[in-house]
Amino acid sequence: MADIIMRAKPVVDEMARDIETRIAQLAEKGITPKLAILRVGAREDDLSYERTALRRAEALGIDAQVFALPSHASERQVLNQVEAINDDDSIHGCLMFRPLPKHINEQGVCDALDGRKDIDGISSKCMSDIYSDIPCFCPATAEACIRLLRHYDISLSGKSVVVVGRSLVIGKPVSMMLLRRNATVTMCHSHTKNLPEVMRAADVVICATGRAKAYGAECFAPGQTVIDVGINFADGKLCGDVDYDVVEPIVHAITPVPGGTGSVTTNTTMEHVVVAAEVAAGIR
Ligand code: NDP
């Protein structure tokens, strides 16, 4: 049995208490934080996350509005929507589902979003800030990994961390955030040779590849901490990238799926909206 199951619940409860206090302070100034959700098309995973985000926003007292465009919307139409969100002073943050349909220049759309509303760190400017250690909104999932490690007292300084997956959403930003915390980071991807061996040698492993239960006992060793970012379906059930049932008895600490990184990510997004509202109100 793992010594620690790194469940989201205590992290989320602590965040919710803080968020609610700050929302009450904003309410005294007549401000309600507001999230815009921009969706192009109707992919099932986007719709599912949208429902979760709307529920969470409502529970915390954050306004949320969905701006949905059809999958055949032109790049101009998407840019017009982003510009309308930028111009709407009642909106403090925007969550845009990606990937966008292939006919749209995604980075161009991300870069059109007002930096003050870029609560998921999607713009090139934000990415560059992360690499330069300049404070900004980090992508919520990457930040959720760090929050879980911090909450469960997993030290990072001098530790060897293997990040499997190198996407702009998770792998790359979380690697930079780990480096800033003095971890020795190895980034792995689909061309990495001897991946199980590389993973077994780490103190901490973060899996973010989207491969259901792909990492089993051969990839892990006693004493390790495992953060499973994957959200996949296998046999009709939600599961991570890690084969939890066989890995959990081996390692020191592990996040479950569901109930791990996903819930912390949603709450991190909500917290970013509150921060953006505080900045807009001049109280931060
Ligand atoms: P991407 O598809 O953008 O990236 C996947 C990464 O995994 C790539 O870097 C790819 O390598 C790597 N990879 C693929 N196959 C292998 C392999 N056989 N061995 C090693 N590395 C491999 O995915 P995302 O980063 O967007 O998402 C990853 C997972 O995280 C998904 O399950 C997604 O659903 C989940 N997710 C979870 C969130 C949460 O809140 N918990 C939020 C967002 C996503 P290469 O670059 O070489 O192709």
mmCIF file of C-alpha atoms and ligand atoms in Angstrom:
data_model
loop_
_atom_site.group_PDB
_atom_site.id
_atom_site.type_symbol
_atom_site.label_atom_id
_atom_site.label_comp_id
_atom_site.label_asym_id
_atom_site.label_seq_id
_atom_site.Cartn_x
_atom_site.Cartn_y
_atom_site.Cartn_z
ATOM 1 C CA MET A 1 0.000 0.000 0.000
ATOM 2 C CA ALA A 2 1.200 3.512 -0.782
ATOM 3 C CA ASP A 3 1.870 5.616 2.322
ATOM 4 C CA ILE A 4 -0.045 8.557 0.854
ATOM 5 C CA ILE A 5 -2.972 8.663 -1.539
ATOM 6 C CA MET A 6 -2.727 12.222 -2.798
ATOM 7 C CA ARG A 7 -6.439 12.962 -3.004
ATOM 8 C CA ALA A 8 -7.668 16.285 -4.343
ATOM 9 C CA LYS A 9 -10.338 16.798 -1.697
ATOM 10 C CA PRO A 10 -8.297 18.371 1.134
ATOM 11 C CA VAL A 11 -6.460 20.575 -1.381
ATOM 12 C CA VAL A 12 -9.713 21.667 -2.991
ATOM 13 C CA ASP A 13 -11.408 22.300 0.375
ATOM 14 C CA GLU A 14 -8.532 24.528 1.485
ATOM 15 C CA MET A 15 -8.580 26.416 -1.823
ATOM 16 C CA ALA A 16 -12.373 26.825 -1.668
ATOM 17 C CA ARG A 17 -12.216 28.420 1.799
ATOM 18 C CA ASP A 18 -9.665 30.949 0.557
ATOM 19 C CA ILE A 19 -11.548 31.627 -2.684
ATOM 20 C CA GLU A 20 -14.818 32.212 -0.832
ATOM 21 C CA THR A 21 -13.200 34.730 1.532
ATOM 22 C CA ARG A 22 -11.744 36.630 -1.385
ATOM 23 C CA ILE A 23 -15.024 36.581 -3.309
ATOM 24 C CA ALA A 24 -16.721 38.102 -0.241
ATOM 25 C CA GLN A 25 -14.101 40.898 -0.228
ATOM 26 C CA LEU A 26 -14.763 41.551 -3.914
ATOM 27 C CA ALA A 27 -18.519 41.544 -3.248
ATOM 28 C CA GLU A 28 -18.015 44.428 -0.806
ATOM 29 C CA LYS A 29 -16.810 46.413 -3.805
ATOM 30 C CA GLY A 30 -19.786 45.254 -5.876
ATOM 31 C CA ILE A 31 -17.661 42.884 -7.992
ATOM 32 C CA THR A 32 -18.464 39.282 -8.878
ATOM 33 C CA PRO A 33 -15.595 37.428 -10.608
ATOM 34 C CA LYS A 34 -16.671 36.227 -14.027
ATOM 35 C CA LEU A 35 -15.287 33.447 -16.196
ATOM 36 C CA ALA A 36 -15.834 33.242 -19.955
ATOM 37 C CA ILE A 37 -15.626 29.775 -21.487
ATOM 38 C CA LEU A 38 -14.859 29.831 -25.202
ATOM 39 C CA ARG A 39 -15.670 26.617 -27.040
ATOM 40 C CA VAL A 40 -15.390 25.993 -30.769
ATOM 41 C CA GLY A 41 -17.276 22.844 -31.768
ATOM 42 C CA ALA A 42 -18.816 20.350 -29.376
ATOM 43 C CA ARG A 43 -16.216 17.696 -28.522
ATOM 44 C CA GLU A 44 -17.457 15.402 -25.778
ATOM 45 C CA ASP A 45 -14.399 15.982 -23.554
ATOM 46 C CA ASP A 46 -14.814 19.787 -23.874
ATOM 47 C CA LEU A 47 -18.519 19.541 -23.025
ATOM 48 C CA SER A 48 -17.737 17.343 -20.060
ATOM 49 C CA TYR A 49 -15.117 19.772 -18.697
ATOM 50 C CA GLU A 50 -17.457 22.689 -19.404
ATOM 51 C CA ARG A 51 -20.181 21.111 -17.233
ATOM 52 C CA THR A 52 -17.649 20.534 -14.448
ATOM 53 C CA ALA A 53 -16.335 24.114 -14.660
ATOM 54 C CA LEU A 54 -19.863 25.607 -14.648
ATOM 55 C CA ARG A 55 -20.826 23.529 -11.598
ATOM 56 C CA ARG A 56 -17.665 24.511 -9.735
ATOM 57 C CA ALA A 57 -18.018 28.199 -10.611
ATOM 58 C CA GLU A 58 -21.593 28.231 -9.374
ATOM 59 C CA ALA A 59 -20.657 26.445 -6.138
ATOM 60 C CA LEU A 60 -17.965 29.040 -5.420
ATOM 61 C CA GLY A 61 -20.025 32.118 -6.403
ATOM 62 C CA ILE A 62 -18.191 32.877 -9.655
ATOM 63 C CA ASP A 63 -20.261 33.954 -12.669
ATOM 64 C CA ALA A 64 -19.596 31.926 -15.804
ATOM 65 C CA GLN A 65 -20.771 32.348 -19.384
ATOM 66 C CA VAL A 66 -20.201 29.968 -22.280
ATOM 67 C CA PHE A 67 -19.455 31.384 -25.731
ATOM 68 C CA ALA A 68 -19.928 28.491 -28.149
ATOM 69 C CA LEU A 69 -19.104 28.672 -31.840
ATOM 70 C CA PRO A 70 -19.699 25.921 -34.398
ATOM 71 C CA SER A 71 -16.709 23.783 -35.440
ATOM 72 C CA HIS A 72 -16.833 25.373 -38.910
ATOM 73 C CA ALA A 73 -16.514 28.916 -37.492
ATOM 74 C CA SER A 74 -13.887 30.924 -39.349
ATOM 75 C CA GLU A 75 -10.713 32.160 -37.710
ATOM 76 C CA ARG A 76 -12.119 35.711 -38.017
ATOM 77 C CA GLN A 77 -15.271 34.704 -36.126
ATOM 78 C CA VAL A 78 -13.219 33.160 -33.332
ATOM 79 C CA LEU A 79 -10.981 36.237 -33.166
ATOM 80 C CA ASN A 80 -14.083 38.473 -33.052
ATOM 81 C CA GLN A 81 -15.332 36.476 -30.074
ATOM 82 C CA VAL A 82 -11.983 36.796 -28.299
ATOM 83 C CA GLU A 83 -12.003 40.543 -28.937
ATOM 84 C CA ALA A 84 -15.555 40.810 -27.546
ATOM 85 C CA ILE A 85 -14.384 38.988 -24.397
ATOM 86 C CA ASN A 86 -11.394 41.342 -24.156
ATOM 87 C CA ASP A 87 -13.709 44.371 -24.400
ATOM 88 C CA ASP A 88 -16.220 43.134 -21.815
ATOM 89 C CA ASP A 89 -15.163 44.628 -18.472
ATOM 90 C CA SER A 90 -17.469 42.284 -16.557
ATOM 91 C CA ILE A 91 -15.339 39.299 -17.681
ATOM 92 C CA HIS A 92 -12.151 38.725 -15.696
ATOM 93 C CA GLY A 93 -10.806 35.493 -17.164
ATOM 94 C CA CYS A 94 -11.235 33.300 -20.220
ATOM 95 C CA LEU A 95 -10.847 29.549 -20.527
ATOM 96 C CA MET A 96 -10.561 28.458 -24.155
ATOM 97 C CA PHE A 97 -10.867 24.793 -25.065
ATOM 98 C CA ARG A 98 -8.106 23.426 -27.260
ATOM 99 C CA PRO A 99 -7.226 22.092 -29.690
ATOM 100 C CA LEU A 100 -9.161 24.441 -31.969
ATOM 101 C CA PRO A 101 -10.283 23.034 -35.343
ATOM 102 C CA LYS A 102 -7.312 22.610 -37.675
ATOM 103 C CA HIS A 103 -8.283 25.430 -40.076
ATOM 104 C CA ILE A 104 -7.692 27.973 -37.292
ATOM 105 C CA ASN A 105 -4.272 29.343 -36.332
ATOM 106 C CA GLU A 106 -4.532 28.381 -32.673
ATOM 107 C CA GLN A 107 -1.534 30.298 -31.356
ATOM 108 C CA GLY A 108 -2.770 33.438 -33.153
ATOM 109 C CA VAL A 109 -6.102 33.151 -31.329
ATOM 110 C CA CYS A 110 -4.374 32.464 -27.980
ATOM 111 C CA ASP A 111 -2.175 35.526 -28.468
ATOM 112 C CA ALA A 112 -5.226 37.712 -29.226
ATOM 113 C CA LEU A 113 -6.557 37.182 -25.685
ATOM 114 C CA ASP A 114 -5.917 40.101 -23.322
ATOM 115 C CA GLY A 115 -3.047 39.001 -21.046
ATOM 116 C CA ARG A 116 -5.011 40.118 -17.972
ATOM 117 C CA LYS A 117 -7.711 37.575 -18.866
ATOM 118 C CA ASP A 118 -5.317 34.782 -19.862
ATOM 119 C CA ILE A 119 -6.025 32.724 -16.747
ATOM 120 C CA ASP A 120 -4.835 29.450 -18.317
ATOM 121 C CA GLY A 121 -1.481 30.721 -19.572
ATOM 122 C CA ILE A 122 -2.190 30.072 -23.261
ATOM 123 C CA SER A 123 -0.479 33.086 -24.832
ATOM 124 C CA SER A 124 3.104 33.095 -26.119
ATOM 125 C CA LYS A 125 3.825 35.929 -23.682
ATOM 126 C CA CYS A 126 2.718 33.784 -20.757
ATOM 127 C CA MET A 127 4.814 30.826 -21.944
ATOM 128 C CA SER A 128 7.821 33.090 -22.255
ATOM 129 C CA ASP A 129 7.157 34.466 -18.744
ATOM 130 C CA ILE A 130 7.090 30.924 -17.349
ATOM 131 C CA TYR A 131 10.469 30.210 -18.953
ATOM 132 C CA SER A 132 11.838 33.506 -17.617
ATOM 133 C CA ASP A 133 10.493 33.056 -14.063
ATOM 134 C CA ILE A 134 8.291 36.131 -14.479
ATOM 135 C CA PRO A 135 5.065 35.847 -12.429
ATOM 136 C CA CYS A 136 2.035 35.076 -14.609
ATOM 137 C CA PHE A 137 -0.960 32.732 -14.748
ATOM 138 C CA CYS A 138 0.575 29.298 -15.253
ATOM 139 C CA PRO A 139 -1.470 26.654 -17.093
ATOM 140 C CA ALA A 140 -3.883 25.351 -14.461
ATOM 141 C CA THR A 141 -3.002 21.644 -14.770
ATOM 142 C CA ALA A 142 0.719 22.289 -14.395
ATOM 143 C CA GLU A 143 0.015 24.409 -11.322
ATOM 144 C CA ALA A 144 -2.279 21.691 -9.942
ATOM 145 C CA CYS A 145 0.622 19.202 -10.009
ATOM 146 C CA ILE A 146 2.776 21.590 -7.986
ATOM 147 C CA ARG A 147 -0.059 22.292 -5.534
ATOM 148 C CA LEU A 148 -0.585 18.581 -4.870
ATOM 149 C CA LEU A 149 3.139 18.056 -4.280
ATOM 150 C CA ARG A 150 3.218 21.036 -1.910
ATOM 151 C CA HIS A 151 0.095 20.025 -0.008
ATOM 152 C CA TYR A 152 1.410 16.503 0.592
ATOM 153 C CA ASP A 153 4.863 17.791 1.638
ATOM 154 C CA ILE A 154 6.745 16.132 -1.200
ATOM 155 C CA SER A 155 10.037 17.998 -1.341
ATOM 156 C CA LEU A 156 11.404 18.901 -4.749
ATOM 157 C CA SER A 157 14.707 20.621 -4.096
ATOM 158 C CA GLY A 158 17.535 18.425 -5.366
ATOM 159 C CA LYS A 159 15.095 15.638 -6.266
ATOM 160 C CA SER A 160 15.042 13.900 -9.601
ATOM 161 C CA VAL A 161 11.699 14.378 -11.382
ATOM 162 C CA VAL A 162 10.733 12.634 -14.606
ATOM 163 C CA VAL A 163 7.944 14.300 -16.603
ATOM 164 C CA VAL A 164 6.447 12.016 -19.235
ATOM 165 C CA GLY A 165 4.805 14.170 -21.930
ATOM 166 C CA ARG A 166 6.052 17.455 -23.365
ATOM 167 C CA SER A 167 2.898 19.334 -24.355
ATOM 168 C CA LEU A 168 2.571 23.096 -23.941
ATOM 169 C CA VAL A 169 -0.428 22.501 -21.690
ATOM 170 C CA ILE A 170 1.302 20.311 -19.104
ATOM 171 C CA GLY A 171 4.713 18.751 -19.739
ATOM 172 C CA LYS A 172 6.712 21.831 -20.685
ATOM 173 C CA PRO A 173 5.258 24.330 -18.181
ATOM 174 C CA VAL A 174 5.329 21.874 -15.268
ATOM 175 C CA SER A 175 8.982 21.087 -16.071
ATOM 176 C CA MET A 176 9.867 24.776 -15.831
ATOM 177 C CA MET A 177 7.921 25.135 -12.592
ATOM 178 C CA LEU A 178 9.772 22.137 -11.130
ATOM 179 C CA LEU A 179 13.111 23.531 -12.238
ATOM 180 C CA ARG A 180 12.271 26.780 -10.457
ATOM 181 C CA ARG A 181 11.793 24.671 -7.317
ATOM 182 C CA ASN A 182 15.298 23.238 -7.749
ATOM 183 C CA ALA A 183 14.278 19.792 -8.967
ATOM 184 C CA THR A 184 16.479 18.014 -11.514
ATOM 185 C CA VAL A 185 14.037 17.516 -14.355
ATOM 186 C CA THR A 186 14.081 14.936 -17.148
ATOM 187 C CA MET A 187 11.458 15.433 -19.871
ATOM 188 C CA CYS A 188 10.377 12.269 -21.670
ATOM 189 C CA HIS A 189 8.225 11.777 -24.757
ATOM 190 C CA SER A 190 7.311 9.261 -27.423
ATOM 191 C CA HIS A 191 10.936 8.991 -28.652
ATOM 192 C CA THR A 192 12.491 8.400 -25.221
ATOM 193 C CA LYS A 193 14.527 5.179 -25.124
ATOM 194 C CA ASN A 194 14.218 2.797 -22.152
ATOM 195 C CA LEU A 195 11.370 4.834 -20.637
ATOM 196 C CA PRO A 196 10.549 2.362 -17.810
ATOM 197 C CA GLU A 197 14.199 2.441 -16.706
ATOM 198 C CA VAL A 198 14.273 6.260 -16.788
ATOM 199 C CA MET A 199 11.023 6.433 -14.806
ATOM 200 C CA ARG A 200 12.173 3.909 -12.198
ATOM 201 C CA ALA A 201 15.250 5.986 -11.399
ATOM 202 C CA ALA A 202 13.273 9.138 -10.455
ATOM 203 C CA ASP A 203 12.121 10.389 -7.047
ATOM 204 C CA VAL A 204 8.965 11.864 -8.547
ATOM 205 C CA VAL A 205 7.206 10.869 -11.790
ATOM 206 C CA ILE A 206 4.579 12.996 -13.523
ATOM 207 C CA CYS A 207 2.655 11.180 -16.269
ATOM 208 C CA ALA A 208 0.856 13.369 -18.821
ATOM 209 C CA THR A 209 0.550 11.437 -22.055
ATOM 210 C CA GLY A 210 -3.115 10.449 -22.459
ATOM 211 C CA ARG A 211 -2.383 6.700 -22.685
ATOM 212 C CA ALA A 212 -4.816 4.705 -20.548
ATOM 213 C CA LYS A 213 -3.081 2.608 -17.841
ATOM 214 C CA ALA A 214 0.086 2.540 -19.968
ATOM 215 C CA TYR A 215 2.564 2.746 -17.085
ATOM 216 C CA GLY A 216 2.638 -0.372 -14.924
ATOM 217 C CA ALA A 217 4.836 -2.014 -12.297
ATOM 218 C CA GLU A 218 7.900 -2.090 -14.614
ATOM 219 C CA CYS A 219 8.015 1.763 -14.551
ATOM 220 C CA PHE A 220 7.994 2.376 -10.788
ATOM 221 C CA ALA A 221 10.043 1.708 -7.670
ATOM 222 C CA PRO A 222 9.433 1.882 -3.904
ATOM 223 C CA GLY A 223 9.729 5.353 -2.388
ATOM 224 C CA GLN A 224 8.535 7.231 -5.458
ATOM 225 C CA THR A 225 5.828 9.873 -5.728
ATOM 226 C CA VAL A 226 3.541 9.572 -8.762
ATOM 227 C CA ILE A 227 1.360 12.354 -10.175
ATOM 228 C CA ASP A 228 -1.041 11.002 -12.781
ATOM 229 C CA VAL A 229 -2.379 13.770 -15.021
ATOM 230 C CA GLY A 230 -3.964 11.492 -17.614
ATOM 231 C CA ILE A 231 -7.722 11.537 -18.074
ATOM 232 C CA ASN A 232 -8.684 8.565 -20.227
ATOM 233 C CA PHE A 233 -11.468 6.072 -20.635
ATOM 234 C CA ALA A 234 -10.878 2.317 -20.598
ATOM 235 C CA ASP A 235 -13.651 -0.282 -20.414
ATOM 236 C CA GLY A 236 -16.145 2.559 -20.011
ATOM 237 C CA LYS A 237 -14.399 3.881 -16.893
ATOM 238 C CA LEU A 238 -12.323 6.977 -16.207
ATOM 239 C CA CYS A 239 -8.656 6.139 -15.624
ATOM 240 C CA GLY A 240 -5.238 7.735 -15.641
ATOM 241 C CA ASP A 241 -2.053 7.021 -17.564
ATOM 242 C CA VAL A 242 -0.805 4.910 -14.654
ATOM 243 C CA ASP A 243 -2.101 1.405 -14.010
ATOM 244 C CA TYR A 244 -3.197 2.445 -10.524
ATOM 245 C CA ASP A 245 -4.117 -0.942 -9.096
ATOM 246 C CA VAL A 246 -0.672 -2.418 -9.706
ATOM 247 C CA VAL A 247 1.379 0.733 -9.057
ATOM 248 C CA GLU A 248 -0.306 2.014 -5.873
ATOM 249 C CA PRO A 249 1.040 -0.872 -3.701
ATOM 250 C CA ILE A 250 4.616 -0.187 -4.900
ATOM 251 C CA VAL A 251 5.110 3.564 -4.458
ATOM 252 C CA HIS A 252 5.261 6.018 -1.537
ATOM 253 C CA ALA A 253 2.583 8.435 -2.800
ATOM 254 C CA ILE A 254 0.216 8.557 -5.763
ATOM 255 C CA THR A 255 -2.701 10.626 -7.085
ATOM 256 C CA PRO A 256 -5.921 8.746 -7.858
ATOM 257 C CA VAL A 257 -7.919 9.203 -11.081
ATOM 258 C CA PRO A 258 -10.586 10.486 -10.689
ATOM 259 C CA GLY A 259 -10.171 12.614 -7.563
ATOM 260 C CA GLY A 260 -6.588 13.773 -8.147
ATOM 261 C CA THR A 261 -5.136 16.339 -10.540
ATOM 262 C CA GLY A 262 -8.415 17.007 -12.395
ATOM 263 C CA SER A 263 -10.315 18.520 -9.446
ATOM 264 C CA VAL A 264 -7.326 20.611 -8.367
ATOM 265 C CA THR A 265 -7.028 21.904 -11.943
ATOM 266 C CA THR A 266 -10.651 23.099 -11.998
ATOM 267 C CA ASN A 267 -10.208 24.904 -8.698
ATOM 268 C CA THR A 268 -6.942 26.456 -9.830
ATOM 269 C CA THR A 269 -8.775 27.875 -12.846
ATOM 270 C CA MET A 270 -11.405 29.358 -10.513
ATOM 271 C CA GLU A 271 -8.732 30.825 -8.260
ATOM 272 C CA HIS A 272 -7.092 32.461 -11.282
ATOM 273 C CA VAL A 273 -10.408 34.142 -12.172
ATOM 274 C CA VAL A 274 -10.565 35.555 -8.652
ATOM 275 C CA VAL A 275 -6.971 36.813 -8.896
ATOM 276 C CA ALA A 276 -7.767 38.458 -12.254
ATOM 277 C CA ALA A 277 -10.826 40.127 -10.680
ATOM 278 C CA GLU A 278 -8.705 41.365 -7.753
ATOM 279 C CA VAL A 279 -6.133 42.816 -10.132
ATOM 280 C CA ALA A 280 -8.893 44.505 -12.170
ATOM 281 C CA ALA A 281 -10.320 45.953 -8.933
ATOM 282 C CA GLY A 282 -6.898 47.258 -7.882
ATOM 283 C CA ILE A 283 -6.811 45.227 -4.658
ATOM 284 C CA ARG A 284 -3.888 43.017 -5.657
HETATM 285 P P1 NDP B 1 -0.815 15.791 -25.813
HETATM 286 O O1 NDP B 1 -1.396 14.778 -26.731
HETATM 287 O O2 NDP B 1 -0.744 17.217 -26.236
HETATM 288 O O3 NDP B 1 0.657 15.344 -25.413
HETATM 289 C C1 NDP B 1 0.938 14.011 -25.098
HETATM 290 C C2 NDP B 1 2.399 13.869 -24.778
HETATM 291 O O4 NDP B 1 2.609 12.521 -24.443
HETATM 292 C C3 NDP B 1 3.318 14.201 -25.955
HETATM 293 O O5 NDP B 1 4.394 14.975 -25.515
HETATM 294 C C4 NDP B 1 3.756 12.839 -26.440
HETATM 295 O O6 NDP B 1 5.086 12.785 -26.952
HETATM 296 C C5 NDP B 1 3.734 12.029 -25.154
HETATM 297 N N1 NDP B 1 3.590 10.616 -25.479
HETATM 298 C C6 NDP B 1 2.689 10.036 -26.312
HETATM 299 N N2 NDP B 1 2.926 8.715 -26.398
HETATM 300 C C7 NDP B 1 3.992 8.464 -25.622
HETATM 301 C C8 NDP B 1 4.712 7.287 -25.323
HETATM 302 N N3 NDP B 1 4.401 6.103 -25.844
HETATM 303 N N4 NDP B 1 5.747 7.375 -24.470
HETATM 304 C C9 NDP B 1 6.090 8.570 -23.930
HETATM 305 N N5 NDP B 1 5.456 9.727 -24.186
HETATM 306 C C10 NDP B 1 4.404 9.667 -25.033
HETATM 307 O O7 NDP B 1 -1.646 15.628 -24.454
HETATM 308 P P2 NDP B 1 -1.891 16.687 -23.267
HETATM 309 O O8 NDP B 1 -0.605 17.097 -22.674
HETATM 310 O O9 NDP B 1 -2.843 17.728 -23.694
HETATM 311 O O10 NDP B 1 -2.703 15.746 -22.233
HETATM 312 C C11 NDP B 1 -2.108 14.608 -21.663
HETATM 313 C C12 NDP B 1 -3.118 13.909 -20.770
HETATM 314 O O11 NDP B 1 -3.525 14.786 -19.740
HETATM 315 C C13 NDP B 1 -4.433 13.510 -21.470
HETATM 316 O O12 NDP B 1 -4.892 12.303 -20.894
HETATM 317 C C14 NDP B 1 -5.392 14.615 -21.100
HETATM 318 O O13 NDP B 1 -6.746 14.184 -21.117
HETATM 319 C C15 NDP B 1 -4.940 14.892 -19.702
HETATM 320 N N6 NDP B 1 -5.300 16.213 -19.192
HETATM 321 C C16 NDP B 1 -5.586 16.270 -17.871
HETATM 322 C C17 NDP B 1 -5.907 17.468 -17.296
HETATM 323 C C18 NDP B 1 -6.181 17.487 -15.836
HETATM 324 O O14 NDP B 1 -6.699 18.474 -15.339
HETATM 325 N N7 NDP B 1 -5.816 16.443 -15.080
HETATM 326 C C19 NDP B 1 -5.998 18.706 -18.068
HETATM 327 C C20 NDP B 1 -5.568 18.561 -19.440
HETATM 328 C C21 NDP B 1 -5.260 17.331 -19.978
HETATM 329 P P3 NDP B 1 5.514 13.489 -28.348
HETATM 330 O O15 NDP B 1 5.646 14.940 -28.010
HETATM 331 O O16 NDP B 1 6.789 12.830 -28.686
HETATM 332 O O17 NDP B 1 4.403 13.218 -29.303
#
